[in-house]
Tab-separated table of C-alpha atoms in Angstrom:
chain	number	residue	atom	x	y	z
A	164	UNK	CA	4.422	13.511	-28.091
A	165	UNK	CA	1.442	13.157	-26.383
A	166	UNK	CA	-0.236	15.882	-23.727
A	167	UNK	CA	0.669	13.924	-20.628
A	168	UNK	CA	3.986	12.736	-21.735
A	169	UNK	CA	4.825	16.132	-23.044
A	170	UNK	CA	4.235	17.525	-19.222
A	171	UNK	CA	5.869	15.098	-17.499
A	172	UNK	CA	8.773	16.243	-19.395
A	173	UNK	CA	8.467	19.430	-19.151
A	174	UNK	CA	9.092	19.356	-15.478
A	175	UNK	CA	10.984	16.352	-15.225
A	176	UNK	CA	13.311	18.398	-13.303
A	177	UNK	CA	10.358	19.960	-10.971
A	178	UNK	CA	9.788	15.858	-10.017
A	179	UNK	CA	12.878	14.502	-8.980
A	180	UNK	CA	14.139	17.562	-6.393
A	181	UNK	CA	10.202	17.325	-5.118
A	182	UNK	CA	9.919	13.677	-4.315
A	183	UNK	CA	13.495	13.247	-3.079
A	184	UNK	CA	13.453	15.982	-0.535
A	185	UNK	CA	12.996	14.408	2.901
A	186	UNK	CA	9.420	14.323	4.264
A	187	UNK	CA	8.528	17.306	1.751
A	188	UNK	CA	5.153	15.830	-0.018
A	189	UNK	CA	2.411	13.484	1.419
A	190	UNK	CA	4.087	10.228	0.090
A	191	UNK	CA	6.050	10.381	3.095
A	192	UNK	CA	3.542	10.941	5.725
A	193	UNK	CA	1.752	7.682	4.278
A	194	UNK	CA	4.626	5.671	3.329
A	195	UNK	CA	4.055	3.011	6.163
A	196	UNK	CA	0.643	2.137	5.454
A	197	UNK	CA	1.629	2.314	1.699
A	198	UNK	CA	4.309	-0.609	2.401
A	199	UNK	CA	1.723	-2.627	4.818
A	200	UNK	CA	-0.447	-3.112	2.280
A	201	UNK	CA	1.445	-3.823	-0.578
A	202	UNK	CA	3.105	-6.480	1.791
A	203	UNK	CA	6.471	-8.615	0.922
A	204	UNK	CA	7.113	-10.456	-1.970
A	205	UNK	CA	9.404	-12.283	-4.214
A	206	UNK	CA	8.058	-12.368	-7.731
A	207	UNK	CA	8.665	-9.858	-10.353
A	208	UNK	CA	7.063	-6.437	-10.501
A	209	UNK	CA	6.601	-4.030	-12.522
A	210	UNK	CA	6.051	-0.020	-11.907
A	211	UNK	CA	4.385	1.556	-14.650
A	212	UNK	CA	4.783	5.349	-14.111
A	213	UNK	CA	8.026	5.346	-11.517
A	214	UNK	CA	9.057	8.849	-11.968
A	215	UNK	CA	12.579	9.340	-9.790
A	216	UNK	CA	12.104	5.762	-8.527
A	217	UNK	CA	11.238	5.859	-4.965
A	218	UNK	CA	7.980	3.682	-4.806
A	219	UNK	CA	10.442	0.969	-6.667
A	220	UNK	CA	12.796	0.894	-4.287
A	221	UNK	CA	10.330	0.448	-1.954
A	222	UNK	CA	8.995	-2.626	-3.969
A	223	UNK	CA	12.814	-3.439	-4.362
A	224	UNK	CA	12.709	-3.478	-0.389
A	225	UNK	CA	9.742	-5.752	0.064
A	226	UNK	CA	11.662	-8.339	-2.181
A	227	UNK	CA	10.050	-8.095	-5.453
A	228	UNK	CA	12.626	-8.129	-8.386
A	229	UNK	CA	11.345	-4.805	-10.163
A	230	UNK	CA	11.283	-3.117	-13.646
A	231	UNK	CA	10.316	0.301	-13.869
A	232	UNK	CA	9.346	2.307	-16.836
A	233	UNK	CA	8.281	5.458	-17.585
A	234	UNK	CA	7.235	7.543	-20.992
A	235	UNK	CA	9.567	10.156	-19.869
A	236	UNK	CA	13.295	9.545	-20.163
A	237	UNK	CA	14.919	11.483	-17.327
A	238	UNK	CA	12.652	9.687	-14.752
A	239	UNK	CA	13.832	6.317	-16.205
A	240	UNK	CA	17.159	7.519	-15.680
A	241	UNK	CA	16.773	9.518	-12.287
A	242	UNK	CA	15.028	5.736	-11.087
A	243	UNK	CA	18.370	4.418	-12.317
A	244	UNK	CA	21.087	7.113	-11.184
A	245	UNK	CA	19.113	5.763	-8.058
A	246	UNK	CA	19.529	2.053	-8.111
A	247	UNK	CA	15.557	2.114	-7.783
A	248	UNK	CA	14.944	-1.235	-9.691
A	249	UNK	CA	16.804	-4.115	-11.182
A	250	UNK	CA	15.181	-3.673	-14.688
A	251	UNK	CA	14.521	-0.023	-16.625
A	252	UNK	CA	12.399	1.047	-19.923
A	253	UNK	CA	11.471	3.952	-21.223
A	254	UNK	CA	7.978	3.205	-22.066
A	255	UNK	CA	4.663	4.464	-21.600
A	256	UNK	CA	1.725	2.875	-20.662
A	257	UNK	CA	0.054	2.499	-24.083
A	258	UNK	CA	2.861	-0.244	-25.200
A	259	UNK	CA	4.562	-2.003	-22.621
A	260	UNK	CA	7.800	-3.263	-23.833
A	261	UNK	CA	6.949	-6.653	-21.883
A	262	UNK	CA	5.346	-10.476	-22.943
A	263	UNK	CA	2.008	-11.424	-21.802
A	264	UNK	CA	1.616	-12.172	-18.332
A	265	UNK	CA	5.074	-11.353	-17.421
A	266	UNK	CA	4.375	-9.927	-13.736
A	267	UNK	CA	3.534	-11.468	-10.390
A	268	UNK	CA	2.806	-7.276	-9.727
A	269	UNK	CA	1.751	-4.119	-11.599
A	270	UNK	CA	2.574	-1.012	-9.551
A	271	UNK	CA	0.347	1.920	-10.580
A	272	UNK	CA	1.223	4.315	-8.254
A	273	UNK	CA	-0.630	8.076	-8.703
A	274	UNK	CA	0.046	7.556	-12.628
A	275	UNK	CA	-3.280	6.866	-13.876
A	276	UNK	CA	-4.694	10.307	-13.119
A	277	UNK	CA	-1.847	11.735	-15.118
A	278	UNK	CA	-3.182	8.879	-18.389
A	279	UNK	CA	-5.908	10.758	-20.908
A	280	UNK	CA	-6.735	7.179	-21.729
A	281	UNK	CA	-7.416	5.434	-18.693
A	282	UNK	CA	-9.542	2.341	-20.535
A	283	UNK	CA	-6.248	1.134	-22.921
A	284	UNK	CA	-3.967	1.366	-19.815
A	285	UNK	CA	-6.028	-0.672	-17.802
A	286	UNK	CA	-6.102	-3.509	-20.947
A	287	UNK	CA	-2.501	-2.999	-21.295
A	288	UNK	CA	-1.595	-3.368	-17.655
A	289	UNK	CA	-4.069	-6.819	-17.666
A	290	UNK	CA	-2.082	-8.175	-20.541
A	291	UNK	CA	1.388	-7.882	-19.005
A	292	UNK	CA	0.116	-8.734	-15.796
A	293	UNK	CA	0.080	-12.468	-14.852
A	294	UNK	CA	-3.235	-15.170	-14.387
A	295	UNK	CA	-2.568	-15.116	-10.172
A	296	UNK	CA	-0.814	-11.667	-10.627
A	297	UNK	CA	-2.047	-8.133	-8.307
A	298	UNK	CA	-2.107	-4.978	-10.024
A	299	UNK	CA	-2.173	-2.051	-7.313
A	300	UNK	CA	-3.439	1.395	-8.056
A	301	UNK	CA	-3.067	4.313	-5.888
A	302	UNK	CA	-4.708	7.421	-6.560
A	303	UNK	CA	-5.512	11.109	-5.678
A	304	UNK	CA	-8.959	10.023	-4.133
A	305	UNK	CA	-11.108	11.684	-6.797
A	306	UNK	CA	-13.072	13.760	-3.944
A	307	UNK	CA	-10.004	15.442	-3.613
A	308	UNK	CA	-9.840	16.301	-6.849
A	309	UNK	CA	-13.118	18.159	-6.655
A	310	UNK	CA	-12.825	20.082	-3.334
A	311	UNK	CA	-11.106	22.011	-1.344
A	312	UNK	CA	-11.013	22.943	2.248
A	313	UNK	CA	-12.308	26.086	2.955
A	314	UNK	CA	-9.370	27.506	5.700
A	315	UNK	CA	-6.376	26.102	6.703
A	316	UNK	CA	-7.670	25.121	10.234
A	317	UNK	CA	-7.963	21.493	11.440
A	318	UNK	CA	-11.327	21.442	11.655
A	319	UNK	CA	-12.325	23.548	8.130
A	320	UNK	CA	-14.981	22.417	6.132
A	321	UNK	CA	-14.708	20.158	3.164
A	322	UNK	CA	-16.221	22.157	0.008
A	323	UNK	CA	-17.489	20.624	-3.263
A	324	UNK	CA	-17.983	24.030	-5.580
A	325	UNK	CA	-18.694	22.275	-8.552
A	326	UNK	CA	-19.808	18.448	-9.710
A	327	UNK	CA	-18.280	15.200	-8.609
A	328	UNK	CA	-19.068	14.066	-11.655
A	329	UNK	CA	-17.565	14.248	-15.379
A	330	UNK	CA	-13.863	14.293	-16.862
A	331	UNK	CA	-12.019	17.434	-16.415
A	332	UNK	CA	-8.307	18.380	-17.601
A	333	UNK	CA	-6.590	20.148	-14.710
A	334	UNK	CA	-3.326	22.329	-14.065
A	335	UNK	CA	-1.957	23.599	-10.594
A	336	UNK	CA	1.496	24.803	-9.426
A	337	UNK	CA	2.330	24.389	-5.660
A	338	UNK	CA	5.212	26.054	-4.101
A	339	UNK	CA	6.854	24.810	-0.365
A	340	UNK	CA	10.462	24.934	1.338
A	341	UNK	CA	12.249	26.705	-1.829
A	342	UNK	CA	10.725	24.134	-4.482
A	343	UNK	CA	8.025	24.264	-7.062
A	344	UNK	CA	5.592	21.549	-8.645
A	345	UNK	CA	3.717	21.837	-11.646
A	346	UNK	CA	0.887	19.237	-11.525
A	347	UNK	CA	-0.897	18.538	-14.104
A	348	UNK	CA	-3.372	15.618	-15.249
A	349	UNK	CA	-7.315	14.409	-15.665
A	350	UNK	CA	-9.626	14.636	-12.972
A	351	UNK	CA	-12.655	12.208	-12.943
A	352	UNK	CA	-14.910	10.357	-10.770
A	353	UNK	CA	-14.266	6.712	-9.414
A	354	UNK	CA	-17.177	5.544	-11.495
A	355	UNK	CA	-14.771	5.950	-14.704
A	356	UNK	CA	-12.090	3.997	-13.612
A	357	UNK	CA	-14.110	1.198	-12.152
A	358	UNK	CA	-15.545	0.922	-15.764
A	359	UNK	CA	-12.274	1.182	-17.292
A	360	UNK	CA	-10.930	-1.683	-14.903
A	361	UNK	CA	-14.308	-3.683	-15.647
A	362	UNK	CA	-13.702	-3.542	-19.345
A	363	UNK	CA	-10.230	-4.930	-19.016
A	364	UNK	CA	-11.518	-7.922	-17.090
A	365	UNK	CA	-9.762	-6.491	-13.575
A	366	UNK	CA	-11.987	-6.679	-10.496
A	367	UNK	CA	-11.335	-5.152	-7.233
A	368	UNK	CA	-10.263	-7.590	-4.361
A	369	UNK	CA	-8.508	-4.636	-1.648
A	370	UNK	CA	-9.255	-0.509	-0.871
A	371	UNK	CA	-8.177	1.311	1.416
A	372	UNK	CA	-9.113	5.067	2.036
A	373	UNK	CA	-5.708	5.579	3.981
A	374	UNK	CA	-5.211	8.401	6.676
A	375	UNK	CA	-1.893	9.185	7.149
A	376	UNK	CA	1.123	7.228	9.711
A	377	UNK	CA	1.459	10.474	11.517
A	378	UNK	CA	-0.720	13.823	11.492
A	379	UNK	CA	1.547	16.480	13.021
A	380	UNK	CA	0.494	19.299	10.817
A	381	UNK	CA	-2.508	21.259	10.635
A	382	UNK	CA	-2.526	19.948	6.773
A	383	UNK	CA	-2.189	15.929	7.794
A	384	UNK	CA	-4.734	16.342	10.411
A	385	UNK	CA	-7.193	17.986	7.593
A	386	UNK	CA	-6.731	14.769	5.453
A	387	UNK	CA	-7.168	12.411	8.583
A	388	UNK	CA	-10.531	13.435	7.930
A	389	UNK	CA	-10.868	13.412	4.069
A	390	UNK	CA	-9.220	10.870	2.259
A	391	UNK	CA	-6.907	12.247	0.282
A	392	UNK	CA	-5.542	9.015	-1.304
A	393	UNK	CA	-7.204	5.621	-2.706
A	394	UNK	CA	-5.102	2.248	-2.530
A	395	UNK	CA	-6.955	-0.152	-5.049
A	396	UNK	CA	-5.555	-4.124	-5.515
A	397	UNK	CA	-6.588	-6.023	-8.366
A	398	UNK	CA	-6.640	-9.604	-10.160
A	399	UNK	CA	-7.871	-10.691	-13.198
A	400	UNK	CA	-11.385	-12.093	-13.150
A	401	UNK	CA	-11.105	-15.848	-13.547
């Protein structure tokens, strides 16, 4: 089993009480702006990375007709338990289970930081993906990654202690309302996965550095100053 898949899970469990609970992690505070911008559809999708489901069902929402997969095998079935999608594979994102351009839309969301080898999933996500087809990306904005904010106050500077740049391995456990996360993954600068994207013949047609919907906490009010996401669409270069 590989490092990232053997993490995932590990704390499978950690996961799906974390991102169901209400409003408990930043997904929620963004979720409008998330949905904006992916926009309705019809077409089939695909989420690569879906954990308990819930950025499927949003797809699922918008009218695509979605599969989701995932390496790890209680997500897949947490996603289903969940009625999250209308398809479900347990597959990760080095061999998708799927024909060439099978997908109107590749859903990548906040997986590809948690991928040692960004480059391969970005050729594997081009091949499944179709001619006219979007992939979207979101990720941890890699700034975030690198710094920290030096107080808990609204206003607290943004610190940088070490370099932007390079690849780094990272681990971190956050705790909040009676649950725990283990996070784990590979931090690295936006330079890397413009290169990997480049290679695979994707080019960027859509970013956003979102703030959140609402910013009612000291925390959100921090990050309407710092992105602390990056929404990325895609297509394949004619």
């Amino acid at each position: 089993m590989q490092q990232d898949e053997k993490h995932w899970s590990d704390v499978a469990a950690q996961w799906i009480a974390w991102a169901r609970a209400p409003g408990h992690d930043a997904f929620w505070a963004y979720r409008k702006g998330l949905v904006d911008f992916i926009g309705e559809g019809s077409g089939r999708a695909l989420e690569v990375g879906c954990g308990e489901g819930r950025v499927s069902r949003e797809l699922k929402a918008l009218g695509y007709h979605v599969t989701a997969t995932d390496a790890v095998a209680a997500m897949v079935e947490a996603a289903r338990e969940a009625s999250s999608a209308d398809d479900y594979h347990v597959a990760g994102l080095s061999d998708l289970p799927f024909d060439d351009a099978s997908f109107d839309l590749v859903m990548a969301y906040n997986v590809l930081m948690d991928v040692e080898d960004v480059p391969s999933a970005a050729h594997e996500i081009r091949r499944v993906l179709k001619p006219e087809g979007t992939l979207f990306v979101s990720l941890v904005h890699p700034f975030r990654d690198r710094g920290r904010f030096a107080g808990r106050a609204p206003d607290a500077p943004f610190v940088i202690d070490g370099s932007y740049y390079g690849r780094d391995y990272f681990e971190g456990e956050e705790a909040r309302d009676g649950l725990t996360m283990h996070f784990a993954g590979w931090s690295q600068p936006l330079e890397d996965y413009m290169a990997a994207f480049e290679a695979a013949g994707l080019a960027i047609t859509g970013l956003r550095e979102p703030i959140p919907d609402t910013a009612d906490t000291d925390q959100l009010r921090q990050w309407s100053r710092i992105p602390l996401f990056l929404w990325l669409k895609a297509r394949i270069l004619a």
